[in-house]
């Protein structure tokens, strides 16, 4: 099969998935793409002058527009407090600079001219939203009465409540949707309070809690790899899997974000929001369909089956030099690294440990899921017949979900020669080498499109996030002291005791 044919097949599969999730017929969409195209929309971007809008949202929306995936009629209204007010022309210049610097498609020609003409700005404070109200009213009159509205809150969490209350009080929330950025609370009580505030203005079926990890092609591919292949689904259980690791190390330090990080730490920043969500996809039971409710129901069943975190099975670390960062408290106990062991107490996974690890200033920047497979019942090959490792070590399924992503199956094979000696071998699939990637969507682009389509499959539900905070409370209430580690290492030494008798897949080179 040629690369073009493979890409065509992948596109058909993606269209079918989008159709199943959105409820729209396959093939009804923008000309030339075959993708479902959203209905007409007004997109209001709170925090339009901030870093997230600059790096991801504005470049992502322009890529969607240039790919024919935005609605036929749309307006993008940037908003920020009155202290940061821009004219429409200034906002267009700001957007052009953002796309020029961070976009995959450069802001030139007719495509940019058409996109820029849809941009406007309307300031909004919690107690005075009149400029924004006027812009929304103007956009509605230009597009028509049936236009949908979606609000993206690319703002600090402390402002969520006041903005949502303003949207409710002004009537802007009526029949509209909202996209909320992480973190979704900092503990169980704050998550419950935030959900009450959100639900006072928006029904749950109009709330999209965004996690860009779940927009990755390679995370979607976990579902395809499991449920579309009879070779792998039968072994995706405790009878064949010894352990599961989800490992997301980062080489970056806190990058001057001490004010944010001191109140958050690695657990709140990464584990609840990202790693537990990925774990839900890895561990879920087969859903009855690819529809949003079926997928999210199965993911939440995973969270319900997880016991409260055992503080004795958690390693918290802090890289040497963190306390010298500007804004870090003297004697800070904020963790820049965390590794933990948890389980899923159900029929599929009972007894299988799940190891999660993430942190700053580590040896590599990677995003890897590893399933360690059990040894055969009868060991025919002695350890000395294996080059370098025991027979069971290295027998793994490794899913690298950093863009563009890969999947490797590692196994033992006979080494050429007169003696029966085994060596490590690998079968590997690489997205970059296997499909045409010109029209791939980045995580934020994918999720923005799904939100406009009204598809919540890849977004977090309120009961799911509250359950994750619930099982996290033993750790948050009584965290173990942080242990030092050297920048460029793989965390505190005790992390190897946590995973024993197994080993961490990373570093793999």
Short mmCIF file of C-alpha atoms in Angstrom, two decimals:
data_model
loop_
_atom_site.label_atom_id
_atom_site.label_comp_id
_atom_site.label_asym_id
_atom_site.label_seq_id
_atom_site.Cartn_x
_atom_site.Cartn_y
_atom_site.Cartn_z
CA UNK A 1 0.00 0.00 0.00
CA UNK A 2 1.39 3.40 -0.92
CA UNK A 3 1.78 6.27 1.54
CA UNK A 4 -0.97 8.15 -0.32
CA UNK A 5 -3.36 5.23 -0.03
CA UNK A 6 -2.57 4.84 3.67
CA UNK A 7 -3.20 8.53 4.25
CA UNK A 8 -6.48 8.34 2.36
CA UNK A 9 -7.58 5.42 4.51
CA UNK A 10 -6.63 7.30 7.66
CA UNK A 11 -8.64 10.32 6.52
CA UNK A 12 -11.69 8.14 5.93
CA UNK A 13 -11.32 6.63 9.39
CA UNK A 14 -11.00 10.08 10.97
CA UNK A 15 -14.12 11.30 9.11
CA UNK A 16 -16.07 8.28 10.31
CA UNK A 17 -14.93 8.90 13.89
CA UNK A 18 -15.91 12.58 13.68
CA UNK A 19 -19.28 11.60 12.26
CA UNK A 20 -19.93 9.04 14.99
CA UNK A 21 -19.03 11.48 17.72
CA UNK A 22 -20.82 14.56 16.39
CA UNK A 23 -23.92 12.86 15.08
CA UNK A 24 -23.45 14.45 11.67
CA UNK A 25 -23.45 12.33 8.50
CA UNK A 26 -20.00 11.39 7.22
CA UNK A 27 -19.00 13.54 4.30
CA UNK A 28 -21.17 16.53 5.22
CA UNK A 29 -18.66 19.29 5.66
CA UNK A 30 -16.28 21.72 4.04
CA UNK A 31 -15.45 21.32 0.40
CA UNK A 32 -12.30 19.36 -0.26
CA UNK A 33 -11.83 18.08 3.31
CA UNK A 34 -14.71 15.67 3.84
CA UNK A 35 -14.69 16.75 7.50
CA UNK A 36 -17.78 17.86 9.36
CA UNK A 37 -17.87 21.65 9.41
CA UNK A 38 -19.27 23.50 12.44
CA UNK A 39 -22.36 25.65 12.28
CA UNK A 40 -21.91 29.43 12.18
CA UNK A 41 -20.16 30.66 15.32
CA UNK A 42 -19.11 33.67 17.34
CA UNK A 43 -15.91 32.74 19.18
CA UNK A 44 -15.16 35.00 22.16
CA UNK A 45 -11.61 34.69 23.44
CA UNK A 46 -11.10 35.90 27.02
CA UNK A 47 -7.42 36.57 27.64
CA UNK A 48 -6.89 37.43 23.97
CA UNK A 49 -3.73 39.41 24.75
CA UNK A 50 -2.20 36.61 26.86
CA UNK A 51 0.45 33.99 26.18
CA UNK A 52 -1.88 31.05 25.48
CA UNK A 53 -3.83 33.02 22.89
CA UNK A 54 -0.60 34.14 21.27
CA UNK A 55 1.10 30.74 21.15
CA UNK A 56 -1.82 28.40 20.52
CA UNK A 57 -5.29 29.83 20.04
CA UNK A 58 -4.83 32.50 17.38
CA UNK A 59 -2.38 30.42 15.29
CA UNK A 60 -4.64 27.39 15.72
CA UNK A 61 -7.78 29.19 14.62
CA UNK A 62 -6.02 30.53 11.53
CA UNK A 63 -4.82 27.03 10.65
CA UNK A 64 -8.40 25.76 10.97
CA UNK A 65 -9.62 28.62 8.79
CA UNK A 66 -7.00 28.06 6.09
CA UNK A 67 -7.84 24.32 6.12
CA UNK A 68 -11.54 25.03 5.55
CA UNK A 69 -12.54 23.72 8.98
CA UNK A 70 -14.01 26.84 10.57
CA UNK A 71 -17.69 27.63 10.01
CA UNK A 72 -18.80 29.25 6.78
CA UNK A 73 -19.69 32.34 8.80
CA UNK A 74 -17.77 33.15 11.97
CA UNK A 75 -16.45 36.04 14.03
CA UNK A 76 -13.61 35.94 16.55
CA UNK A 77 -13.93 38.55 19.28
CA UNK A 78 -10.93 39.12 21.48
CA UNK A 79 -11.56 40.42 24.95
CA UNK A 80 -9.56 41.45 28.01
CA UNK A 81 -10.05 43.85 30.93
CA UNK A 82 -10.46 47.49 29.98
CA UNK A 83 -6.88 48.19 31.09
CA UNK A 84 -5.70 46.14 28.09
CA UNK A 85 -8.19 47.43 25.53
CA UNK A 86 -7.21 47.25 21.85
CA UNK A 87 -8.82 48.66 18.73
CA UNK A 88 -9.94 46.17 16.12
CA UNK A 89 -6.91 47.04 14.01
CA UNK A 90 -4.53 46.62 16.94
CA UNK A 91 -6.03 43.21 17.69
CA UNK A 92 -5.58 42.18 14.06
CA UNK A 93 -1.95 43.27 14.20
CA UNK A 94 -1.53 41.33 17.46
CA UNK A 95 -3.05 38.23 15.85
CA UNK A 96 -0.83 38.57 12.79
CA UNK A 97 2.30 38.77 14.94
CA UNK A 98 1.16 35.67 16.87
CA UNK A 99 0.50 33.65 13.71
CA UNK A 100 3.74 34.83 12.13
CA UNK A 101 5.75 33.76 15.17
CA UNK A 102 3.99 30.55 16.22
CA UNK A 103 1.73 29.44 13.37
CA UNK A 104 2.32 26.61 10.93
CA UNK A 105 0.57 28.63 8.21
CA UNK A 106 1.95 32.12 7.64
CA UNK A 107 -0.43 35.13 7.62
CA UNK A 108 -0.32 36.07 3.94
CA UNK A 109 -2.57 36.31 0.91
CA UNK A 110 -6.32 36.00 0.60
CA UNK A 111 -6.58 33.46 3.45
CA UNK A 112 -5.16 35.90 5.98
CA UNK A 113 -7.17 38.82 4.63
CA UNK A 114 -10.39 36.84 5.02
CA UNK A 115 -9.45 35.68 8.53
CA UNK A 116 -8.36 39.13 9.70
CA UNK A 117 -11.65 40.64 8.53
CA UNK A 118 -13.46 38.38 11.03
CA UNK A 119 -11.42 39.65 14.03
CA UNK A 120 -12.62 42.36 16.41
CA UNK A 121 -12.09 43.37 20.03
CA UNK A 122 -14.45 44.21 22.87
CA UNK A 123 -13.16 44.87 26.39
CA UNK A 124 -14.93 43.30 29.37
CA UNK A 125 -14.51 43.70 33.11
CA UNK A 126 -16.48 41.63 35.58
CA UNK A 127 -18.56 44.71 36.45
CA UNK A 128 -18.67 46.31 32.99
CA UNK A 129 -19.08 44.13 29.90
CA UNK A 130 -20.79 46.72 27.70
CA UNK A 131 -18.06 46.89 24.98
CA UNK A 132 -18.12 43.08 24.68
CA UNK A 133 -21.93 43.01 24.62
CA UNK A 134 -21.89 45.52 21.78
CA UNK A 135 -19.40 43.45 19.76
CA UNK A 136 -21.39 40.24 20.23
CA UNK A 137 -24.61 42.00 19.22
CA UNK A 138 -22.92 43.42 16.12
CA UNK A 139 -21.55 40.00 15.12
CA UNK A 140 -24.97 38.38 15.60
CA UNK A 141 -26.63 40.97 13.39
CA UNK A 142 -24.00 40.44 10.67
CA UNK A 143 -24.20 36.64 10.68
CA UNK A 144 -27.83 35.99 11.57
CA UNK A 145 -30.05 35.00 14.43
CA UNK A 146 -29.11 31.30 14.54
CA UNK A 147 -25.38 31.83 15.14
CA UNK A 148 -23.86 29.88 18.03
CA UNK A 149 -21.61 31.39 20.69
CA UNK A 150 -18.63 29.80 22.42
CA UNK A 151 -16.42 31.41 25.05
CA UNK A 152 -12.80 30.35 25.60
CA UNK A 153 -11.51 31.30 29.06
CA UNK A 154 -7.76 31.58 28.42
CA UNK A 155 -7.39 33.40 31.73
CA UNK A 156 -5.93 32.67 35.20
CA UNK A 157 -8.14 30.31 37.25
CA UNK A 158 -8.72 33.01 39.85
CA UNK A 159 -10.78 34.92 37.27
CA UNK A 160 -12.98 31.99 36.18
CA UNK A 161 -15.72 32.63 38.72
CA UNK A 162 -16.17 36.36 38.08
CA UNK A 163 -16.17 35.96 34.29
CA UNK A 164 -18.67 33.09 34.35
CA UNK A 165 -20.93 35.03 36.71
CA UNK A 166 -20.73 38.02 34.35
CA UNK A 167 -21.67 35.83 31.37
CA UNK A 168 -24.67 34.55 33.31
CA UNK A 169 -25.78 37.96 34.59
CA UNK A 170 -25.61 39.63 31.16
CA UNK A 171 -27.41 36.84 29.32
CA UNK A 172 -24.35 36.02 27.22
CA UNK A 173 -24.36 32.48 28.64
CA UNK A 174 -27.84 31.71 27.31
CA UNK A 175 -27.68 28.88 24.74
CA UNK A 176 -23.87 29.28 24.58
CA UNK A 177 -20.90 27.00 25.33
CA UNK A 178 -17.76 27.63 27.37
CA UNK A 179 -14.21 26.23 27.15
CA UNK A 180 -12.37 26.21 30.49
CA UNK A 181 -8.60 25.86 30.83
CA UNK A 182 -6.88 23.87 33.57
CA UNK A 183 -6.53 23.63 36.49
CA UNK A 184 -10.11 22.67 37.31
CA UNK A 185 -9.74 23.51 40.98
CA UNK A 186 -6.82 22.77 43.28
CA UNK A 187 -8.54 20.24 45.56
CA UNK A 188 -11.94 18.61 45.98
CA UNK A 189 -13.63 21.58 47.67
CA UNK A 190 -12.41 24.13 45.10
CA UNK A 191 -13.35 21.85 42.19
CA UNK A 192 -16.85 21.41 43.60
CA UNK A 193 -17.17 25.17 44.11
CA UNK A 194 -16.00 25.89 40.57
CA UNK A 195 -18.44 23.36 39.13
CA UNK A 196 -21.31 24.97 41.08
CA UNK A 197 -20.36 28.37 39.66
CA UNK A 198 -20.09 27.02 36.13
CA UNK A 199 -23.37 25.10 36.33
CA UNK A 200 -25.21 28.19 37.55
CA UNK A 201 -24.61 29.69 34.09
CA UNK A 202 -23.97 26.69 31.79
CA UNK A 203 -25.47 23.21 31.70
CA UNK A 204 -22.85 20.44 31.79
CA UNK A 205 -23.49 19.52 28.16
CA UNK A 206 -22.25 23.02 27.21
CA UNK A 207 -19.03 22.90 29.26
CA UNK A 208 -15.71 21.89 27.66
CA UNK A 209 -12.85 21.45 30.15
CA UNK A 210 -9.87 21.38 27.84
CA UNK A 211 -6.76 19.19 28.19
CA UNK A 212 -4.54 19.52 25.14
CA UNK A 213 -3.01 16.08 25.81
CA UNK A 214 -6.35 14.53 24.84
CA UNK A 215 -6.34 16.37 21.51
CA UNK A 216 -3.17 14.66 20.36
CA UNK A 217 -3.39 12.29 17.39
CA UNK A 218 -1.26 9.81 19.31
CA UNK A 219 -3.71 9.69 22.24
CA UNK A 220 -6.58 9.08 19.81
CA UNK A 221 -4.41 6.33 18.41
CA UNK A 222 -4.44 4.54 21.77
CA UNK A 223 -8.13 3.87 21.14
CA UNK A 224 -7.47 2.73 17.58
CA UNK A 225 -4.53 0.54 18.59
CA UNK A 226 -6.55 -1.17 21.31
CA UNK A 227 -10.01 -1.52 19.85
CA UNK A 228 -9.36 -1.86 16.11
CA UNK A 229 -6.75 -4.63 16.34
CA UNK A 230 -7.57 -8.18 17.36
CA UNK A 231 -3.86 -8.75 17.92
CA UNK A 232 -3.70 -6.43 20.94
CA UNK A 233 -7.12 -6.09 22.60
CA UNK A 234 -7.11 -9.71 23.91
CA UNK A 235 -3.86 -9.11 25.82
CA UNK A 236 -4.84 -5.68 27.23
CA UNK A 237 -5.50 -7.00 30.76
CA UNK A 238 -3.96 -8.37 33.95
CA UNK A 239 -3.46 -11.83 32.48
CA UNK A 240 -0.84 -10.49 30.07
CA UNK A 241 0.27 -7.08 31.41
CA UNK A 242 2.62 -6.87 34.42
CA UNK A 243 2.67 -3.09 34.83
CA UNK A 244 1.74 0.16 33.10
CA UNK A 245 3.87 3.32 33.12
CA UNK A 246 2.87 6.83 32.03
CA UNK A 247 6.03 8.90 31.99
CA UNK A 248 6.14 12.62 31.09
CA UNK A 249 9.54 14.08 32.06
CA UNK A 250 10.46 17.62 31.03
CA UNK A 251 13.92 19.15 30.65
CA UNK A 252 12.60 22.68 31.24
CA UNK A 253 12.74 24.30 34.65
CA UNK A 254 9.81 26.35 35.97
CA UNK A 255 10.84 29.05 33.45
CA UNK A 256 10.14 32.04 35.67
CA UNK A 257 6.66 30.77 36.62
CA UNK A 258 7.42 30.62 40.34
CA UNK A 259 4.30 32.55 41.36
CA UNK A 260 2.13 29.97 39.57
CA UNK A 261 4.20 26.93 40.47
CA UNK A 262 4.55 27.69 44.19
CA UNK A 263 0.74 27.40 44.52
CA UNK A 264 0.42 24.43 42.19
CA UNK A 265 3.33 22.00 42.04
CA UNK A 266 3.86 19.08 39.69
CA UNK A 267 0.94 17.01 41.00
CA UNK A 268 -1.76 19.62 40.51
CA UNK A 269 -0.19 20.95 37.31
CA UNK A 270 0.35 17.65 35.51
CA UNK A 271 -1.03 14.53 37.19
CA UNK A 272 -4.69 15.36 37.87
CA UNK A 273 -5.11 17.28 34.64
CA UNK A 274 -2.98 15.27 32.19
CA UNK A 275 -1.56 11.93 33.36
CA UNK A 276 -4.73 10.64 35.05
CA UNK A 277 -6.69 11.57 31.91
CA UNK A 278 -4.29 9.58 29.70
CA UNK A 279 -4.53 6.72 32.18
CA UNK A 280 -8.30 6.75 31.72
CA UNK A 281 -7.90 6.12 27.99
CA UNK A 282 -5.32 3.37 28.53
CA UNK A 283 -7.34 1.51 31.16
CA UNK A 284 -10.96 1.96 30.03
CA UNK A 285 -13.25 -0.88 29.02
CA UNK A 286 -14.37 -1.02 25.37
CA UNK A 287 -17.05 1.67 24.93
CA UNK A 288 -20.31 0.73 23.24
CA UNK A 289 -19.58 3.40 20.59
CA UNK A 290 -17.28 6.34 19.89
CA UNK A 291 -19.97 8.79 21.00
CA UNK A 292 -19.02 11.23 23.73
CA UNK A 293 -21.22 9.78 26.48
CA UNK A 294 -20.02 6.22 25.92
CA UNK A 295 -16.34 7.20 25.89
CA UNK A 296 -16.57 9.46 28.93
CA UNK A 297 -18.65 6.94 30.89
CA UNK A 298 -15.93 4.31 30.49
CA UNK A 299 -13.15 6.75 31.39
CA UNK A 300 -14.95 7.79 34.56
CA UNK A 301 -15.45 4.13 35.50
CA UNK A 302 -11.65 3.89 35.59
CA UNK A 303 -11.49 6.83 38.00
CA UNK A 304 -14.21 5.27 40.16
CA UNK A 305 -12.16 2.05 40.37
CA UNK A 306 -9.01 3.85 41.53
CA UNK A 307 -8.40 3.75 45.31
CA UNK A 308 -7.39 6.80 47.31
CA UNK A 309 -3.72 7.55 46.75
CA UNK A 310 -1.40 5.92 49.27
CA UNK A 311 1.10 8.51 50.49
CA UNK A 312 3.64 5.71 51.05
CA UNK A 313 3.53 5.05 47.28
CA UNK A 314 4.37 8.63 46.30
CA UNK A 315 7.79 10.21 45.76
CA UNK A 316 7.91 14.02 45.69
CA UNK A 317 11.07 15.74 44.53
CA UNK A 318 12.48 19.23 44.08
CA UNK A 319 15.40 20.02 41.78
CA UNK A 320 18.47 21.57 43.33
CA UNK A 321 18.36 25.31 42.80
CA UNK A 322 14.56 25.64 42.72
CA UNK A 323 14.54 27.59 45.99
CA UNK A 324 16.85 30.17 44.42
CA UNK A 325 14.29 30.99 41.71
CA UNK A 326 12.76 34.48 42.09
CA UNK A 327 9.46 34.25 43.93
CA UNK A 328 10.08 30.86 45.57
CA UNK A 329 9.59 30.78 49.33
CA UNK A 330 12.57 29.99 51.52
CA UNK A 331 12.32 26.36 52.58
CA UNK A 332 9.62 25.71 49.94
CA UNK A 333 8.10 22.23 49.95
CA UNK A 334 6.58 22.61 46.49
CA UNK A 335 7.34 19.55 44.38
CA UNK A 336 8.87 19.97 40.93
CA UNK A 337 8.80 16.17 40.49
CA UNK A 338 6.33 13.49 41.41
CA UNK A 339 6.13 9.75 40.88
CA UNK A 340 3.37 7.56 42.24
CA UNK A 341 1.93 4.09 42.13
CA UNK A 342 -1.80 3.49 41.84
CA UNK A 343 -4.12 0.71 40.70
CA UNK A 344 -7.46 0.14 39.01
CA UNK A 345 -9.49 -2.24 41.14
CA UNK A 346 -11.64 -3.96 38.54
CA UNK A 347 -11.73 -7.30 36.74
CA UNK A 348 -9.44 -6.19 33.92
CA UNK A 349 -6.63 -4.62 35.96
CA UNK A 350 -6.77 -5.96 39.54
CA UNK A 351 -3.21 -6.31 40.86
CA UNK A 352 -1.53 -4.45 37.98
CA UNK A 353 0.46 -1.42 39.21
CA UNK A 354 0.18 1.84 37.28
CA UNK A 355 3.29 4.01 37.69
CA UNK A 356 3.06 7.72 36.85
CA UNK A 357 6.04 10.09 36.74
CA UNK A 358 6.54 13.69 35.70
CA UNK A 359 8.75 16.59 36.66
CA UNK A 360 10.87 19.58 35.67
CA UNK A 361 14.61 19.71 34.89
CA UNK A 362 14.81 15.99 34.13
CA UNK A 363 17.03 14.08 31.72
CA UNK A 364 14.76 14.16 28.66
CA UNK A 365 11.51 15.67 27.48
CA UNK A 366 9.33 12.67 26.61
CA UNK A 367 5.70 11.52 26.71
CA UNK A 368 5.59 7.73 26.90
CA UNK A 369 3.11 5.00 27.84
CA UNK A 370 4.71 1.60 28.51
CA UNK A 371 2.91 -1.70 29.04
CA UNK A 372 5.26 -4.34 30.41
CA UNK A 373 4.14 -7.80 29.25
CA UNK A 374 4.32 -10.95 31.32
CA UNK A 375 6.78 -13.72 30.62
CA UNK A 376 5.49 -16.92 29.00
CA UNK A 377 4.22 -19.50 31.47
CA UNK A 378 7.09 -21.86 30.68
CA UNK A 379 10.56 -20.31 30.54
CA UNK A 380 12.44 -22.28 27.89
CA UNK A 381 15.41 -19.92 27.62
CA UNK A 382 17.77 -19.45 30.55
CA UNK A 383 18.85 -15.94 31.47
CA UNK A 384 22.32 -16.53 30.08
CA UNK A 385 20.77 -17.14 26.65
CA UNK A 386 19.58 -13.52 26.52
CA UNK A 387 21.85 -10.71 25.44
CA UNK A 388 22.00 -8.07 28.17
CA UNK A 389 18.71 -8.65 30.03
CA UNK A 390 16.57 -11.37 31.54
CA UNK A 391 14.03 -12.93 29.21
CA UNK A 392 11.05 -10.93 30.52
CA UNK A 393 12.74 -7.52 30.52
CA UNK A 394 12.20 -5.40 27.44
CA UNK A 395 9.06 -7.32 26.43
CA UNK A 396 6.93 -4.18 26.13
CA UNK A 397 4.43 -2.15 24.16
CA UNK A 398 5.72 1.42 24.06
CA UNK A 399 3.46 4.29 22.93
CA UNK A 400 5.30 7.58 22.47
CA UNK A 401 2.58 10.23 22.44
CA UNK A 402 4.80 13.26 21.92
CA UNK A 403 3.92 14.73 18.53
CA UNK A 404 3.96 13.20 15.98
CA UNK A 405 3.99 9.93 17.96
CA UNK A 406 5.00 6.29 17.54
CA UNK A 407 4.15 2.79 18.74
CA UNK A 408 6.80 0.10 19.29
CA UNK A 409 6.41 -3.54 20.25
CA UNK A 410 9.60 -4.83 21.84
CA UNK A 411 10.28 -8.55 21.97
CA UNK A 412 13.04 -11.16 21.98
CA UNK A 413 14.32 -12.78 18.77
CA UNK A 414 17.07 -15.27 18.00
CA UNK A 415 20.41 -13.65 17.37
CA UNK A 416 22.07 -14.96 14.16
CA UNK A 417 24.75 -17.53 14.81
CA UNK A 418 25.31 -21.17 15.74
CA UNK A 419 24.04 -20.88 19.35
CA UNK A 420 20.45 -20.28 20.42
CA UNK A 421 20.94 -16.84 21.89
CA UNK A 422 18.26 -14.16 22.13
CA UNK A 423 18.54 -10.44 21.47
CA UNK A 424 16.12 -7.52 21.80
CA UNK A 425 14.11 -6.71 18.66
CA UNK A 426 11.44 -4.15 17.82
CA UNK A 427 8.48 -3.62 15.49
CA UNK A 428 7.76 0.08 15.14
CA UNK A 429 5.12 2.39 13.70
CA UNK A 430 5.96 6.09 13.28
CA UNK A 431 3.26 8.61 12.43
CA UNK A 432 5.72 10.93 10.70
CA UNK A 433 6.88 8.21 8.33
CA UNK A 434 3.55 6.49 7.71
CA UNK A 435 0.98 9.16 6.90
CA UNK A 436 0.80 12.48 5.14
CA UNK A 437 0.96 14.98 8.01
CA UNK A 438 0.34 18.21 6.10
CA UNK A 439 -3.25 18.47 7.36
CA UNK A 440 -2.71 17.11 10.87
CA UNK A 441 -4.23 19.17 13.65
CA UNK A 442 -2.34 20.05 16.80
CA UNK A 443 -3.98 19.29 20.12
CA UNK A 444 -5.56 22.70 20.62
CA UNK A 445 -6.73 22.90 17.00
CA UNK A 446 -8.36 19.49 17.24
CA UNK A 447 -10.13 20.35 20.49
CA UNK A 448 -11.30 23.78 19.33
CA UNK A 449 -12.89 22.12 16.32
CA UNK A 450 -14.52 19.40 18.45
CA UNK A 451 -15.91 22.04 20.84
CA UNK A 452 -17.52 23.96 17.96
CA UNK A 453 -19.00 20.67 16.74
CA UNK A 454 -20.43 20.14 20.23
CA UNK A 455 -18.51 16.89 20.74
CA UNK A 456 -17.41 16.44 24.37
CA UNK A 457 -15.68 13.07 23.93
CA UNK A 458 -12.17 14.43 24.52
CA UNK A 459 -13.14 16.82 27.34
CA UNK A 460 -13.33 16.21 31.08
CA UNK A 461 -16.70 15.84 32.81
CA UNK A 462 -17.47 17.42 36.19
CA UNK A 463 -17.98 14.13 38.05
CA UNK A 464 -14.72 12.80 36.63
CA UNK A 465 -12.64 15.75 37.80
CA UNK A 466 -14.26 15.71 41.24
CA UNK A 467 -13.53 12.00 41.60
CA UNK A 468 -9.84 12.55 40.78
CA UNK A 469 -9.57 15.27 43.42
CA UNK A 470 -11.36 12.99 45.88
CA UNK A 471 -8.80 10.17 45.53
CA UNK A 472 -5.98 12.77 45.70
CA UNK A 473 -6.97 14.26 49.06
CA UNK A 474 -4.83 11.91 51.23
CA UNK A 475 -1.76 13.16 49.35
CA UNK A 476 -2.82 16.81 49.40
CA UNK A 477 -3.68 16.67 53.11
CA UNK A 478 -0.45 14.95 54.19
CA UNK A 479 2.23 15.18 51.47
CA UNK A 480 5.59 13.52 52.12
CA UNK A 481 8.57 15.90 52.24
CA UNK A 482 10.26 16.72 48.95
CA UNK A 483 13.51 14.94 48.18
CA UNK A 484 16.30 16.73 46.29
CA UNK A 485 17.44 15.71 42.82
CA UNK A 486 20.04 17.08 40.46
CA UNK A 487 18.89 18.94 37.34
CA UNK A 488 19.31 16.67 34.33
CA UNK A 489 18.77 13.49 36.39
CA UNK A 490 15.65 11.30 36.54
CA UNK A 491 14.44 12.41 39.95
CA UNK A 492 15.20 11.35 43.52
CA UNK A 493 16.95 8.02 44.00
CA UNK A 494 13.95 6.54 45.80
CA UNK A 495 11.97 6.58 42.54
CA UNK A 496 13.66 3.29 41.64
CA UNK A 497 12.44 1.72 44.90
CA UNK A 498 8.91 2.83 44.03
CA UNK A 499 8.88 0.88 40.78
CA UNK A 500 10.73 -2.24 42.08
CA UNK A 501 10.82 -5.11 41.20
CA UNK A 502 10.33 -3.53 37.78
CA UNK A 503 12.36 -0.77 36.16
CA UNK A 504 11.44 2.50 34.50
CA UNK A 505 11.35 2.26 30.74
CA UNK A 506 12.93 5.71 30.51
CA UNK A 507 15.70 6.51 29.91
CA UNK A 508 15.70 4.20 26.89
CA UNK A 509 18.85 5.59 25.33
#
